[in-house]
Coordinates of N, CA and C in Angstrom, one line a residue:
X11 N -50.5 6.3 17.4 CA -50.3 7.8 17.2 C -50.2 8.5 18.5
X12 N -51.0 8.2 19.5 CA -51.0 8.8 20.8 C -49.7 8.5 21.6
X13 N -49.2 7.3 21.3 CA -48.0 6.8 22.0 C -46.8 7.6 21.5
X14 N -46.7 7.9 20.2 CA -45.6 8.7 19.6 C -45.7 10.1 20.1
X15 N -46.9 10.7 20.2 CA -47.1 12.0 20.7 C -46.7 12.1 22.2
X16 N -47.0 11.1 23.0 CA -46.6 11.0 24.4 C -45.1 11.0 24.5
X17 N -44.4 10.1 23.7 CA -43.0 10.0 23.8 C -42.3 11.4 23.4
X18 N -42.9 12.0 22.4 CA -42.3 13.3 22.0 C -42.4 14.3 23.1
X19 N -43.6 14.4 23.7 CA -43.8 15.3 24.9 C -42.8 14.9 26.0
X20 N -42.7 13.6 26.3 CA -41.8 13.2 27.3 C -40.3 13.6 27.0
X21 N -39.9 13.5 25.7 CA -38.6 13.9 25.3 C -38.4 15.4 25.6
X22 N -39.3 16.2 25.2 CA -39.1 17.7 25.5 C -39.1 18.0 27.0
X23 N -39.9 17.3 27.8 CA -39.9 17.5 29.2 C -38.5 17.1 29.8
X24 N -37.9 16.0 29.3 CA -36.6 15.6 29.8 C -35.5 16.6 29.4
X25 N -35.6 17.1 28.2 CA -34.7 18.1 27.7 C -34.8 19.4 28.6
X26 N -36.0 19.8 28.9 CA -36.2 20.9 29.7 C -35.6 20.7 31.1
X27 N -35.8 19.6 31.7 CA -35.3 19.3 33.0 C -33.8 19.2 33.0
X28 N -33.2 18.7 32.0 CA -31.7 18.6 31.9 C -31.2 20.0 31.8
X29 N -31.8 20.9 31.0 CA -31.3 22.3 30.9 C -31.4 23.0 32.2
X30 N -32.5 22.7 33.0 CA -32.6 23.4 34.3 C -31.5 22.8 35.3
X31 N -31.2 21.5 35.2 CA -30.2 20.9 36.1 C -28.8 21.6 35.8
X32 N -28.5 21.7 34.5 CA -27.2 22.3 34.1 C -27.1 23.7 34.5
X33 N -28.2 24.4 34.4 CA -28.2 25.8 34.9 C -28.1 25.9 36.4
X34 N -28.7 25.0 37.1 CA -28.5 25.0 38.6 C -27.1 24.7 39.0
X35 N -26.4 23.8 38.2 CA -25.0 23.6 38.5 C -24.2 24.8 38.3
X36 N -24.4 25.5 37.2 CA -23.7 26.8 37.0 C -24.0 27.8 38.1
X37 N -25.3 27.9 38.5 CA -25.7 28.8 39.5 C -25.0 28.4 40.9
X38 N -24.9 27.2 41.1 CA -24.2 26.7 42.4 C -22.8 27.1 42.4
X39 N -22.1 27.0 41.2 CA -20.7 27.3 41.1 C -20.4 28.8 41.1
X40 N -21.2 29.6 40.5 CA -20.9 31.0 40.3 C -21.8 31.9 41.1
X41 N -23.0 31.5 41.5 CA -23.9 32.3 42.2 C -24.8 33.1 41.3
X42 N -24.7 33.0 40.0 CA -25.5 33.7 39.0 C -26.0 32.7 38.0
X43 N -27.1 33.1 37.4 CA -27.7 32.2 36.3 C -26.9 32.4 35.0
X44 N -26.7 31.4 34.3 CA -26.0 31.4 33.0 C -26.7 32.2 31.9
X45 N -28.0 32.3 32.0 CA -28.8 32.9 30.9 C -29.0 34.4 31.2
X46 N -28.5 34.9 32.3 CA -28.6 36.4 32.5 C -27.7 37.1 31.5
X47 N -28.2 38.2 31.0 CA -27.4 39.0 30.1 C -26.4 40.0 30.8
X48 N -25.3 40.2 30.2 CA -24.3 41.1 30.8 C -24.0 42.2 29.9
X49 N -23.8 43.4 30.5 CA -23.5 44.6 29.7 C -22.0 44.7 29.5
X50 N -21.6 44.6 28.2 CA -20.1 44.5 27.9 C -19.4 45.8 28.4
X51 N -20.1 46.9 28.5 CA -19.4 48.2 28.9 C -18.8 48.1 30.3
X52 N -19.4 47.3 31.1 CA -19.0 47.2 32.5 C -17.8 46.3 32.7
X53 N -17.3 45.6 31.6 CA -16.2 44.7 31.7 C -14.9 45.3 31.4
X54 N -13.8 44.7 31.9 CA -12.5 45.3 31.6 C -12.1 45.0 30.1
X55 N -11.1 45.7 29.7 CA -10.6 45.5 28.3 C -10.0 44.1 28.1
X56 N -9.3 43.5 29.1 CA -8.8 42.2 29.0 C -9.9 41.1 28.9
X57 N -10.9 41.3 29.7 CA -12.1 40.3 29.6 C -12.8 40.4 28.3
X58 N -12.9 41.6 27.8 CA -13.6 41.7 26.4 C -12.7 41.1 25.4
X59 N -11.4 41.2 25.4 CA -10.5 40.6 24.5 C -10.7 39.0 24.6
X60 N -10.7 38.5 25.8 CA -10.9 37.1 26.0 C -12.2 36.6 25.5
X61 N -13.3 37.4 25.6 CA -14.6 37.0 25.1 C -14.5 36.9 23.5
X62 N -13.9 37.9 22.9 CA -13.7 37.9 21.5 C -12.9 36.7 21.0
X63 N -11.9 36.4 21.8 CA -11.1 35.2 21.4 C -11.9 33.9 21.5
X64 N -12.7 33.8 22.5 CA -13.6 32.7 22.7 C -14.6 32.6 21.5
X65 N -15.1 33.7 21.0 CA -16.0 33.7 19.9 C -15.3 33.6 18.6
X66 N -14.0 33.6 18.6 CA -13.3 33.4 17.3 C -13.2 34.7 16.5
X67 N -13.3 35.9 17.1 CA -13.3 37.1 16.3 C -12.0 37.8 16.5
X68 N -11.5 38.5 15.5 CA -10.3 39.3 15.6 C -10.5 40.7 16.1
X69 N -9.6 41.2 16.9 CA -9.8 42.5 17.4 C -8.5 43.4 17.2
X70 N -7.7 43.0 16.3 CA -6.5 43.7 16.0 C -6.9 45.1 15.4
X71 N -6.2 46.1 15.9 CA -6.5 47.5 15.4 C -7.4 48.2 16.4
X72 N -8.0 47.5 17.3 CA -9.0 48.1 18.2 C -8.2 48.3 19.5
X73 N -7.9 49.5 19.8 CA -7.1 49.8 21.0 C -7.9 50.4 22.2
X74 N -9.1 50.9 21.9 CA -9.9 51.5 22.9 C -11.0 50.5 23.4
X75 N -11.3 50.6 24.7 CA -12.3 49.7 25.3 C -13.6 49.9 24.6
X76 N -14.0 51.1 24.3 CA -15.3 51.4 23.7 C -15.5 50.6 22.4
X77 N -14.4 50.6 21.5 CA -14.5 49.9 20.3 C -14.6 48.4 20.5
X78 N -13.9 47.9 21.4 CA -13.9 46.4 21.7 C -15.3 46.0 22.2
X79 N -15.9 46.9 23.1 CA -17.2 46.6 23.7 C -18.3 46.7 22.6
X80 N -18.1 47.6 21.7 CA -19.1 47.7 20.6 C -19.0 46.4 19.7
X81 N -17.8 45.9 19.5 CA -17.7 44.7 18.7 C -18.3 43.5 19.4
X82 N -18.2 43.4 20.7 CA -18.8 42.3 21.5 C -20.3 42.4 21.4
X83 N -20.8 43.7 21.5 CA -22.3 43.9 21.4 C -22.8 43.5 20.0
X84 N -22.1 43.8 18.9 CA -22.5 43.6 17.6 C -22.4 42.1 17.2
X85 N -21.5 41.4 17.9 CA -21.3 39.9 17.6 C -22.4 39.1 18.3
X86 N -23.2 39.6 19.2 CA -24.2 38.9 19.9 C -24.3 39.2 21.3
X87 N -25.4 38.8 21.9 CA -25.7 39.1 23.3 C -24.7 38.3 24.2
X88 N -24.2 38.9 25.2 CA -23.2 38.3 26.1 C -24.0 37.8 27.4
X89 N -23.9 36.5 27.6 CA -24.6 35.9 28.7 C -23.6 35.7 29.8
X90 N -24.2 35.5 31.0 CA -23.3 35.3 32.2 C -22.5 34.0 32.1
X91 N -23.1 33.0 31.4 CA -22.4 31.7 31.2 C -21.2 31.9 30.3
X92 N -21.4 32.6 29.2 CA -20.2 32.9 28.3 C -19.1 33.7 29.0
X93 N -19.6 34.6 29.9 CA -18.6 35.4 30.6 C -17.8 34.5 31.6
X94 N -18.6 33.6 32.2 CA -17.9 32.6 33.2 C -16.9 31.8 32.5
X95 N -17.2 31.3 31.3 CA -16.3 30.4 30.6 C -15.1 31.2 30.1
X96 N -15.3 32.5 29.7 CA -14.2 33.3 29.3 C -13.2 33.6 30.5
X97 N -13.8 33.9 31.7 CA -13.0 34.1 32.9 C -12.2 32.9 33.2
X98 N -12.9 31.7 33.1 CA -12.2 30.4 33.4 C -11.0 30.2 32.4
X99 N -11.2 30.5 31.1 CA -10.2 30.4 30.2 C -9.0 31.4 30.5
X100 N -9.4 32.6 30.9 CA -8.4 33.6 31.2 C -7.6 33.2 32.4
X101 N -8.2 32.6 33.4 CA -7.4 32.1 34.5 C -6.5 30.9 34.2
X102 N -7.0 30.0 33.3 CA -6.1 28.9 32.9 C -4.9 29.4 32.1
X103 N -5.0 30.5 31.4 CA -3.9 31.1 30.7 C -2.9 31.8 31.6
X104 N -3.3 32.3 32.7 CA -2.4 33.0 33.6 C -1.9 32.2 34.8
X105 N -2.2 30.9 34.8 CA -1.7 30.1 35.9 C -0.2 29.9 35.8
X106 N 0.4 29.3 36.8 CA 1.9 29.0 36.7 C 2.1 28.1 35.5
X107 N 3.3 28.3 34.9 CA 3.6 27.6 33.6 C 3.0 28.5 32.5
X108 N 3.0 29.8 32.7 CA 2.4 30.7 31.8 C 3.0 30.5 30.4
X109 N 2.2 30.4 29.3 CA 2.7 30.2 28.0 C 3.4 31.4 27.4
X110 N 3.3 32.6 28.1 CA 4.0 33.7 27.6 C 5.5 33.6 28.0
X111 N 5.8 32.8 28.9 CA 7.2 32.5 29.3 C 7.6 31.2 28.7
X112 N 8.6 31.2 27.9 CA 9.1 30.0 27.2 C 10.5 29.8 27.7
X113 N 10.8 28.5 28.1 CA 12.1 28.2 28.5 C 12.7 27.3 27.4
X114 N 13.9 27.8 26.8 CA 14.5 27.0 25.7 C 15.5 26.1 26.3
X115 N 15.6 24.9 25.7 CA 16.6 24.0 26.1 C 17.9 24.1 25.3
X116 N 17.9 24.9 24.3 CA 19.2 25.1 23.5 C 18.9 26.0 22.3
X117 N 20.0 26.2 21.6 CA 20.0 27.1 20.5 C 19.0 26.7 19.4
X118 N 19.0 25.4 19.1 CA 18.1 24.9 18.0 C 16.6 25.0 18.4
X119 N 16.3 24.8 19.7 CA 15.0 24.9 20.2 C 14.5 26.4 20.0
X120 N 15.4 27.3 20.4 CA 15.1 28.7 20.2 C 14.8 29.1 18.8
X121 N 15.7 28.7 17.8 CA 15.5 29.0 16.4 C 14.2 28.4 15.9
X122 N 13.9 27.2 16.3 CA 12.6 26.5 15.9 C 11.4 27.3 16.3
X123 N 11.3 27.7 17.5 CA 10.2 28.5 17.9 C 10.1 29.9 17.3
X124 N 11.2 30.5 17.1 CA 11.2 31.8 16.5 C 10.8 31.7 15.0
X125 N 11.2 30.7 14.3 CA 10.8 30.5 12.9 C 9.3 30.3 12.8
X126 N 8.6 29.7 13.8 CA 7.2 29.5 13.8 C 6.4 30.7 14.0
X127 N 7.0 31.7 14.7 CA 6.3 33.0 15.0 C 7.2 34.1 14.6
X128 N 7.4 34.3 13.3 CA 8.3 35.3 12.8 C 7.6 36.7 13.0
X129 N 6.3 36.8 13.1 CA 5.7 38.1 13.2 C 5.7 38.6 14.6
X130 N 6.1 37.8 15.6 CA 6.1 38.2 17.0 C 7.3 38.9 17.4
X131 N 7.3 39.5 18.5 CA 8.5 40.2 19.1 C 8.9 39.4 20.3
X132 N 10.2 39.1 20.3 CA 10.8 38.2 21.3 C 11.7 39.1 22.2
X133 N 11.5 39.0 23.5 CA 12.4 39.6 24.5 C 13.1 38.4 25.2
X134 N 14.4 38.3 25.0 CA 15.1 37.1 25.5 C 16.0 37.5 26.7
X135 N 15.9 36.8 27.8 CA 16.8 37.0 28.9 C 17.6 35.7 29.0
X136 N 18.9 35.8 29.0 CA 19.7 34.6 29.0 C 20.2 34.5 30.5
X137 N 20.0 33.4 31.0 CA 20.5 33.1 32.4 C 21.5 31.9 32.3
X138 N 22.7 32.2 32.8 CA 23.7 31.2 32.8 C 23.5 30.2 33.9
X139 N 23.5 29.0 33.7 CA 23.3 28.0 34.7 C 24.5 27.1 34.7
X140 N 25.3 27.2 35.8 CA 26.5 26.4 36.0 C 26.2 25.3 37.0
X141 N 26.5 24.1 36.5 CA 26.3 23.0 37.3 C 27.7 22.5 37.9
X142 N 27.9 22.8 39.2 CA 29.1 22.4 39.8 C 29.0 20.9 40.3
X143 N 30.0 20.2 39.9 CA 30.0 18.8 40.3 C 30.8 18.7 41.7
X144 N 30.2 18.1 42.6 CA 30.8 17.9 43.9 C 31.2 16.5 44.1
X145 N 32.4 16.3 44.5 CA 32.9 14.9 44.8 C 32.5 14.5 46.2
X146 N 31.6 13.6 46.3 CA 31.1 13.1 47.6 C 31.8 11.9 48.1
X147 N 32.9 11.4 47.4 CA 33.6 10.2 47.9 C 34.6 10.6 48.9
X148 N 34.7 9.9 50.0 CA 35.7 10.2 51.0 C 36.3 8.9 51.5

């Protein structure tokens, strides 16, 4: 009986230590603790939208920052760790190779992607690429 109790206590101590180690890693990378709470009113509209996307909540119809920040507050407390992961996701989306820019290889590729997203608006810029063949034999 005492052995089981000892192992249960040891298990909780190990879990506690692992949580502190992971929190120390986040603190080392960001300079802030992951469990600190963040006031959503101080964040930008884009960051609030990214947080809502990470939480899986829809924000269509909300055009003002006040409404979006209220939705973030109502959906739960915002921690520094969640903000860090949202910023990381936002940076991954805006890196080179941006998914908002799509390069089509041909007409059928264009029609295929447009059919998948009929409710979206497409702005298409057509660039003509001419490949000149140069005869290098002399």
